[in-house]
Coordinates of C-alpha atoms in Angstrom, one line a residue:
M1 CA -62.2 90.0 190.7
R2 CA -63.6 86.6 191.9
K3 CA -60.6 86.0 194.1
I4 CA -61.1 89.4 195.9
L5 CA -64.8 88.4 196.5
K6 CA -63.7 85.1 197.9
L7 CA -61.2 86.7 200.3
S8 CA -63.9 89.2 201.3
E9 CA -66.3 86.4 202.1
I10 CA -63.6 84.7 204.2
A11 CA -63.0 88.0 206.1
K12 CA -66.7 88.4 206.8
E13 CA -67.0 84.9 208.1
R14 CA -64.0 85.4 210.4
Q15 CA -65.5 88.6 211.7
K16 CA -68.8 86.9 212.3
D17 CA -67.1 84.1 214.3
L18 CA -65.1 86.6 216.4
K19 CA -68.3 88.5 217.1
V20 CA -70.0 85.3 218.3
L21 CA -67.1 84.7 220.6
R22 CA -67.0 88.3 222.0
D23 CA -70.8 88.5 222.5
S24 CA -71.2 85.2 224.3
Q25 CA -73.0 85.4 227.6
R26 CA -70.1 83.4 229.1
A27 CA -67.7 86.2 228.1
I28 CA -69.8 88.7 229.9
F29 CA -69.8 86.5 233.0
L30 CA -66.0 86.0 232.8
S31 CA -65.3 89.7 232.5
K32 CA -66.3 90.1 236.2
K33 CA -62.9 89.3 237.6
R34 CA -63.6 85.6 237.8
V35 CA -60.4 83.9 239.2
I36 CA -59.3 80.6 237.6
S37 CA -57.5 78.3 240.0
M38 CA -54.6 76.2 238.5
D39 CA -53.7 74.1 241.5
T40 CA -50.5 75.7 242.9
K41 CA -49.9 77.7 239.7
L42 CA -50.4 81.4 239.3
L43 CA -53.9 82.8 240.0
K44 CA -54.9 85.2 237.3
S45 CA -58.3 86.3 236.1
Y46 CA -58.8 86.3 232.4
E47 CA -59.0 90.1 232.5
E48 CA -55.7 90.4 234.3
I49 CA -54.1 88.0 231.8
A50 CA -55.4 90.1 228.9
D51 CA -53.9 93.2 230.5
L52 CA -50.5 91.6 230.8
L53 CA -50.5 90.3 227.2
S54 CA -51.3 93.8 226.0
S55 CA -48.4 95.3 227.9
D56 CA -45.4 96.9 226.1
L57 CA -43.1 95.4 228.8
I58 CA -41.6 92.0 227.8
G59 CA -41.5 90.9 231.5
E60 CA -45.3 91.5 231.9
Q61 CA -46.0 89.8 228.5
L62 CA -44.0 86.7 229.7
T63 CA -45.9 86.7 233.0
G64 CA -49.2 86.9 231.0
L65 CA -48.1 84.1 228.7
Q66 CA -47.2 81.9 231.6
S67 CA -50.6 82.4 233.0
L68 CA -52.2 81.8 229.6
W69 CA -50.1 78.6 229.4
N70 CA -51.5 77.4 232.7
V71 CA -55.0 78.1 231.6
A72 CA -54.5 76.4 228.2
E73 CA -52.9 73.4 229.9
V74 CA -56.0 72.8 232.0
E75 CA -58.2 73.2 229.0
T76 CA -56.3 70.7 226.7
R77 CA -56.2 68.1 229.5
K78 CA -60.0 67.8 229.1
N79 CA -59.6 67.2 225.3
E80 CA -62.2 69.9 224.6
I81 CA -61.7 73.6 224.9
S82 CA -64.4 75.1 227.2
E83 CA -66.8 77.8 226.1
E84 CA -65.3 80.1 228.8
F85 CA -61.8 79.9 227.2
L86 CA -63.2 80.2 223.7
S87 CA -65.1 83.3 224.6
S88 CA -62.4 85.1 226.6
G89 CA -60.5 86.2 223.4
L90 CA -57.2 85.7 225.3
L91 CA -55.4 83.8 222.6
S92 CA -56.5 86.2 219.8
K93 CA -54.3 88.9 221.3
A94 CA -51.3 86.6 221.4
I95 CA -51.9 85.4 217.8
M96 CA -52.2 89.0 216.5
K97 CA -48.8 89.8 217.9
L98 CA -47.2 86.4 216.9
N99 CA -44.8 87.9 214.4
D100 CA -43.9 91.1 216.3
V101 CA -42.6 89.6 219.5
P102 CA -39.2 88.2 220.5
Y103 CA -38.4 84.5 219.9
N104 CA -39.0 83.4 223.6
V105 CA -42.5 85.0 223.6
Q106 CA -43.2 83.7 220.1
S107 CA -42.1 80.1 221.0
T108 CA -44.4 80.1 224.1
I109 CA -47.4 81.3 222.0
L110 CA -46.8 78.6 219.4
N111 CA -46.5 75.8 222.0
I112 CA -49.9 76.9 223.4
M113 CA -51.3 76.8 219.9
I114 CA -49.8 73.4 219.2
N115 CA -51.4 72.0 222.3
I116 CA -54.8 73.5 221.5
S117 CA -54.6 72.3 217.8
A118 CA -54.4 68.7 219.1
V119 CA -57.8 69.1 220.9
D120 CA -61.0 68.1 219.2
N121 CA -62.5 71.6 218.9
G122 CA -59.2 73.4 219.0
T123 CA -58.5 73.6 215.3
H124 CA -61.9 75.3 214.5
F125 CA -61.2 77.8 217.3
L126 CA -57.7 78.6 216.0
V127 CA -58.9 79.0 212.4
A128 CA -61.7 81.4 213.6
L129 CA -59.0 83.5 215.3
G130 CA -57.2 83.9 211.9
C131 CA -54.1 82.0 213.0
I132 CA -53.4 80.4 209.6
N133 CA -52.1 83.7 208.1
S134 CA -50.0 84.4 211.1
L135 CA -48.5 80.9 211.0
D136 CA -47.8 81.1 207.3
I137 CA -45.9 84.4 207.8
C138 CA -43.9 82.9 210.7
I139 CA -42.9 79.9 208.5
R140 CA -41.9 82.1 205.5
K141 CA -39.8 84.4 207.7
K142 CA -37.7 81.3 208.6
T143 CA -37.5 82.4 212.3
P144 CA -36.1 80.0 215.0
A145 CA -39.8 79.2 215.7
Q146 CA -40.3 78.0 212.1
K147 CA -40.6 74.3 213.2
Q148 CA -43.1 75.0 215.9
A149 CA -45.2 77.0 213.4
M150 CA -45.0 74.1 210.9
F151 CA -46.2 71.6 213.5
C152 CA -49.1 73.9 214.5
L153 CA -50.2 74.6 210.9
T154 CA -49.9 70.9 209.9
N155 CA -52.1 69.9 212.9
I156 CA -54.7 72.5 211.9
V157 CA -55.0 71.9 208.1
T158 CA -54.8 68.1 208.4
S159 CA -57.3 67.8 211.2
N160 CA -60.4 65.6 210.6
K161 CA -62.4 68.7 211.6
T162 CA -60.8 70.8 208.8
P163 CA -62.8 71.0 205.5
K164 CA -61.1 69.3 202.6
N165 CA -61.7 72.2 200.2
E166 CA -59.5 74.0 197.6
E167 CA -58.5 76.8 200.0
N168 CA -57.1 74.3 202.6
K169 CA -55.5 72.2 199.8
E170 CA -53.4 75.3 198.8
I171 CA -52.3 75.6 202.5
V172 CA -51.4 71.9 202.5
D173 CA -49.4 72.4 199.3
N174 CA -47.5 75.2 201.1
V175 CA -46.8 72.9 204.0
I176 CA -45.4 70.3 201.5
E177 CA -43.2 72.9 199.9
N178 CA -41.9 74.1 203.2
A179 CA -41.3 70.5 204.5
F180 CA -39.0 69.8 201.5
S181 CA -37.2 73.1 202.0
M182 CA -36.5 72.0 205.6
M183 CA -35.9 68.3 205.0
K184 CA -32.1 68.5 204.8
E185 CA -31.7 70.1 208.3
S186 CA -34.8 68.5 209.9
P187 CA -35.5 65.2 208.1
S188 CA -37.5 63.6 210.9
E189 CA -39.9 66.5 211.2
A190 CA -40.2 67.0 207.5
V191 CA -41.2 63.3 207.0
Y192 CA -43.8 63.7 209.7
W193 CA -45.3 66.8 208.1
L194 CA -45.4 65.0 204.7
C195 CA -47.2 62.0 206.3
R196 CA -49.9 64.3 207.7
C197 CA -50.3 66.0 204.3
G198 CA -50.7 62.5 202.8
D199 CA -53.5 62.0 205.2
F200 CA -55.2 65.1 203.9
Y201 CA -54.8 64.1 200.3
Q202 CA -56.2 60.7 201.0
S203 CA -59.5 62.4 202.0
I204 CA -60.0 64.1 198.6
E205 CA -61.0 62.6 195.2
N206 CA -57.9 61.2 193.3
G207 CA -55.8 62.4 196.3
N208 CA -53.2 59.7 196.0
E209 CA -52.4 60.6 192.4
F210 CA -52.2 64.3 193.2
F211 CA -50.0 63.7 196.2
Q212 CA -47.6 61.5 194.3
I213 CA -47.3 64.2 191.6
K214 CA -46.7 66.8 194.3
I215 CA -43.6 65.0 195.7
S216 CA -42.4 63.2 192.6
D217 CA -39.3 65.4 192.3
Y218 CA -38.2 64.4 195.8
S219 CA -38.6 60.6 195.6
K220 CA -34.8 60.1 195.6
E221 CA -34.3 62.3 198.6
I222 CA -37.1 60.5 200.5
F223 CA -35.4 57.1 199.8
E224 CA -32.0 58.4 201.0
H225 CA -33.6 59.5 204.3
L226 CA -35.2 56.1 204.6
L227 CA -31.8 54.5 204.4
D228 CA -30.4 56.9 206.9
F229 CA -33.3 56.2 209.3
I230 CA -32.7 52.4 209.0
E231 CA -29.0 52.9 209.6
E232 CA -29.7 55.0 212.7
R233 CA -32.3 52.4 213.9
N234 CA -34.7 55.2 214.8
A235 CA -38.0 53.3 215.0
G236 CA -40.2 56.4 215.1
D237 CA -38.7 57.9 211.9
I238 CA -38.8 54.6 210.1
A239 CA -42.5 54.2 211.0
N240 CA -43.2 57.7 209.7
I241 CA -41.4 57.2 206.4
L242 CA -43.0 53.8 205.8
S243 CA -46.3 55.4 206.4
L244 CA -45.4 58.0 203.8
Y245 CA -44.7 55.2 201.3
L246 CA -48.2 53.8 201.7
Y247 CA -49.3 56.9 199.7
L248 CA -46.4 56.4 197.2
P249 CA -46.7 52.9 195.8
N250 CA -45.2 54.0 192.5
Y251 CA -41.9 54.7 194.3
I252 CA -41.6 51.2 195.7
S253 CA -38.6 49.4 194.0
Q254 CA -36.7 46.2 194.4
L255 CA -33.9 48.2 196.2
F256 CA -36.6 49.6 198.5
L257 CA -37.9 46.1 199.3
Q258 CA -34.4 44.7 199.9
N259 CA -33.9 47.3 202.6
V260 CA -37.4 47.3 204.1
L261 CA -38.5 43.6 204.2
P262 CA -35.8 42.7 206.9
L263 CA -37.4 45.3 209.2
F264 CA -40.4 42.8 209.6
F265 CA -38.2 40.8 212.0
E266 CA -37.3 43.8 214.1
E267 CA -39.1 44.4 217.4
Y268 CA -39.6 48.0 216.6
N269 CA -43.0 49.4 217.6
K270 CA -45.3 49.7 214.6
V271 CA -42.6 49.0 212.0
P272 CA -43.4 45.2 211.3
K273 CA -47.1 46.1 210.9
L274 CA -46.2 48.8 208.4
V275 CA -44.0 46.4 206.4
L276 CA -47.1 44.1 206.3
S277 CA -49.3 47.0 205.2
L278 CA -46.9 47.8 202.3
L279 CA -47.1 44.1 201.3
E280 CA -50.9 44.3 201.5
L281 CA -50.8 47.4 199.3
L282 CA -48.7 45.5 196.7
E283 CA -51.0 42.5 196.8
L284 CA -53.7 44.7 195.3
Y285 CA -51.8 45.1 192.0
S286 CA -52.5 42.2 189.7
A287 CA -50.6 43.6 186.7
G288 CA -47.7 45.9 185.9
I289 CA -44.4 46.6 187.6
L290 CA -45.7 46.4 191.2
N291 CA -47.3 43.0 190.5
G292 CA -44.0 41.8 189.1
L293 CA -42.1 43.0 192.2
Y294 CA -44.6 41.3 194.5
I295 CA -44.1 38.0 192.8
T296 CA -40.4 38.0 192.1
T297 CA -39.2 39.7 195.3
C298 CA -41.9 39.3 198.0
A299 CA -43.5 35.8 197.4
D300 CA -40.5 33.8 198.2
W301 CA -39.5 36.0 201.1
M302 CA -43.0 35.8 202.6
C303 CA -43.2 32.0 202.5
N304 CA -39.6 31.5 203.8
S305 CA -40.2 34.1 206.6
L306 CA -42.7 31.8 208.3
S307 CA -39.9 29.4 209.2
Y308 CA -39.1 32.0 212.0
Y309 CA -42.5 31.6 213.6
N310 CA -41.4 28.7 215.9
K311 CA -38.7 30.9 217.3
N312 CA -40.7 34.1 217.4
G313 CA -44.3 33.1 217.6
C314 CA -46.4 36.2 217.5
S315 CA -49.4 37.8 215.6
K316 CA -47.3 39.4 212.9
F317 CA -46.4 35.9 211.5
K318 CA -50.0 34.8 211.6
D319 CA -51.0 38.0 209.7
L320 CA -48.3 37.2 207.2
L321 CA -49.7 33.7 206.7
F322 CA -53.2 35.0 206.1
L323 CA -51.7 37.5 203.5
I324 CA -50.0 34.6 201.7
V325 CA -53.2 32.6 201.6
K326 CA -55.1 35.7 200.3
S327 CA -52.4 36.3 197.7
S328 CA -52.6 32.8 196.4
E329 CA -56.2 33.6 195.4
H330 CA -55.3 36.6 193.3
H331 CA -51.8 35.6 192.2
P332 CA -51.6 31.9 191.2
E333 CA -47.8 32.2 191.0
F334 CA -47.7 32.2 194.8
F335 CA -48.3 28.4 194.8
E336 CA -44.8 27.9 193.3
F337 CA -43.3 29.3 196.5
M338 CA -45.4 27.3 199.1
N339 CA -43.1 25.4 201.4
F340 CA -43.2 23.2 204.5
S341 CA -43.3 26.2 206.9
V342 CA -46.5 27.5 205.3
F343 CA -48.3 24.2 205.8
A344 CA -46.9 23.6 209.3
M345 CA -48.3 27.0 210.3
C346 CA -51.6 26.2 208.7
D347 CA -51.7 23.0 210.7
L348 CA -51.0 24.9 213.9
L349 CA -53.7 27.5 213.3
I350 CA -56.5 25.3 211.9
E351 CA -56.4 23.3 215.2
D352 CA -56.2 26.4 217.4
Q353 CA -59.6 27.2 219.0
N354 CA -58.4 30.7 219.8
V355 CA -58.2 31.6 216.1
D356 CA -61.4 33.1 214.6
I357 CA -63.5 30.4 212.8
D358 CA -63.6 32.4 209.6
R359 CA -59.9 32.5 209.4
R360 CA -59.6 28.8 210.2
T361 CA -62.0 28.1 207.4
M362 CA -60.0 30.3 205.0
L363 CA -56.9 28.2 205.9
A364 CA -58.8 25.0 205.5
K365 CA -60.0 25.9 202.0
F366 CA -56.5 26.8 201.1
V367 CA -55.1 23.5 202.3
L368 CA -57.8 21.5 200.4
K369 CA -57.0 23.5 197.2
C370 CA -53.3 22.6 197.6
L371 CA -54.1 18.9 197.8
Y372 CA -54.7 18.9 194.1
S373 CA -51.0 19.7 193.5
Q374 CA -48.7 16.6 193.6
R375 CA -45.8 18.8 194.7
L376 CA -47.7 20.5 197.5
L377 CA -49.3 17.2 198.6
S378 CA -45.9 15.7 198.9
I379 CA -44.8 18.6 201.1
M380 CA -47.9 18.4 203.3
S381 CA -47.7 14.6 203.8
E382 CA -44.4 15.1 205.6
L383 CA -46.2 16.9 208.4
P384 CA -46.2 14.6 211.5
S385 CA -49.9 15.6 212.1
F386 CA -51.0 15.6 208.5
F387 CA -54.0 13.3 209.0
V388 CA -54.9 15.1 212.2
M389 CA -55.0 18.4 210.3
L390 CA -57.3 16.9 207.7
Q391 CA -59.6 15.6 210.4
A392 CA -59.6 19.1 211.9
I393 CA -60.5 20.6 208.5
I394 CA -63.5 18.4 207.9
S395 CA -64.7 19.0 211.4
L396 CA -65.1 22.7 210.7
S397 CA -68.2 22.5 208.4
D398 CA -70.3 20.2 206.2
F399 CA -69.1 22.1 203.1
L400 CA -65.4 21.4 203.9
F401 CA -66.4 17.7 204.7
S402 CA -68.1 17.3 201.3
Q403 CA -65.2 19.0 199.5
F404 CA -62.7 16.7 201.1
V405 CA -64.8 13.6 200.3
E406 CA -64.7 14.7 196.6
I407 CA -60.9 15.1 196.8
L408 CA -60.6 11.7 198.6
S409 CA -62.6 10.0 195.8
E410 CA -60.1 11.3 193.2
F411 CA -57.2 10.2 195.3
A412 CA -58.7 6.7 195.7
R413 CA -58.9 6.3 191.9
S414 CA -55.4 7.4 191.3
N415 CA -53.7 5.8 194.4
R416 CA -52.1 9.2 195.2
L417 CA -52.2 8.7 199.0
V418 CA -52.6 5.8 201.3
F419 CA -55.1 6.1 204.1
T420 CA -55.3 4.0 207.3
K421 CA -58.3 2.2 208.8
D422 CA -58.3 4.6 211.8
F423 CA -58.5 7.6 209.4
F424 CA -61.6 6.2 207.7
E425 CA -63.2 5.3 211.0
N426 CA -62.7 9.0 212.1
I427 CA -64.2 10.2 208.9
A428 CA -67.2 8.0 209.5
K429 CA -67.6 9.5 213.0
I430 CA -67.3 13.1 211.8
S431 CA -69.9 12.4 209.0
Q432 CA -72.5 11.6 211.6
K433 CA -72.8 15.2 212.8
Y434 CA -73.7 16.6 209.3
H435 CA -76.7 16.4 207.1
L436 CA -74.8 15.4 204.0
T437 CA -76.0 15.8 200.4
T438 CA -77.0 12.6 198.5
K439 CA -73.9 13.0 196.3
T440 CA -71.6 13.2 199.3
Q441 CA -73.3 10.2 201.0
L442 CA -72.9 8.1 197.8
E443 CA -69.2 9.1 197.4
L444 CA -68.5 8.2 201.0
Q445 CA -70.2 4.8 200.7
T446 CA -68.2 4.1 197.6
L447 CA -65.0 5.0 199.4
F448 CA -65.8 2.7 202.3
Q449 CA -66.5 -0.2 199.9
M450 CA -63.3 0.4 197.9
F451 CA -61.2 0.2 201.0
S452 CA -63.5 -2.5 202.7
F453 CA -64.1 -0.4 205.8

């Protein structure tokens, strides 16, 4: 009984919306044979278009649809459907007949709806016209226009403007079901639809878990299509399926990483960034299987990958370095994989004035932390500009200067590193720009006395 009441309420709301559209003052104005000009395209008043769409003759219907297409094209170009078009009721006639017309007519109607669904206020308009039921019927009939109907329905129910309620969740679940039924014949489109459904589930409480459960039976099939997309080198499809995996961390495996990590070096649009996003996702896990994968499979690969920076200097390698540094804070095991390339790039970026000061400071703190390790200190000391890098670090802030003096005092007592007179003279110059704490001043004086500088 409750379900009947719910449907009744929905019907009343729809009738209410349609009444507002019909009774609009703009609609009355437009009914007076107003002619809409579409550059050199057909000139048809809304009333004439409506007459053609209502005709029993296919030829006249097609002429009306062409005119409607022209009107809709102008509307969507503005990225907002005008009140005139909303009030005209033109599209409602086409939607009502969507499943009772030949394919060529149906296809044109759907293309118009797809374009409108991509506009800010277009989804609300289409929902008010009752299009969801018509689209659902079209999809279930498995007509030649099934793909177009899926695109349109997906656009509507996953729009930011669409409420994330139980009713729309059921529609999204139908889209997921239909996407998998079409995946074998249309893998590219199916993956795109699933990505959009993932966006919807992200917006609801515990959505990630629900989404993973929804598609758990198809994880093997999704992975097979990933391998196919990689083999075909189709950047758009690869990007879509990697976006899908951002919602499916539990399906990331060693085999997945072995196939996906090399894509980081490709020049595909968006793909390297998505590989990085997957690594950032794995970085969040500090326990369990995914943490194990991140340490055993990703850490070594990430550090070694920086050796390609000199050949392919670009932002994606910088972002990878920052992720490595961040990972070392949450995953101490990462220090075991630090190599010369990591510190060479730290040296490069710490001295780069174009890099954000917060990021340079983050790298500086990381380098100072690594100085405590004899193995990492040995690697860093091989840098031609090692001492220059240290001077750049202590020039960033008084905090870093004080921290370095503390480390230096420990080194002096253990003879772990030999410093030159020039290096100490530079430290003395840099110290003059800071208001140092008493502790740091005393440590610095002791160092100068120890080395007789």
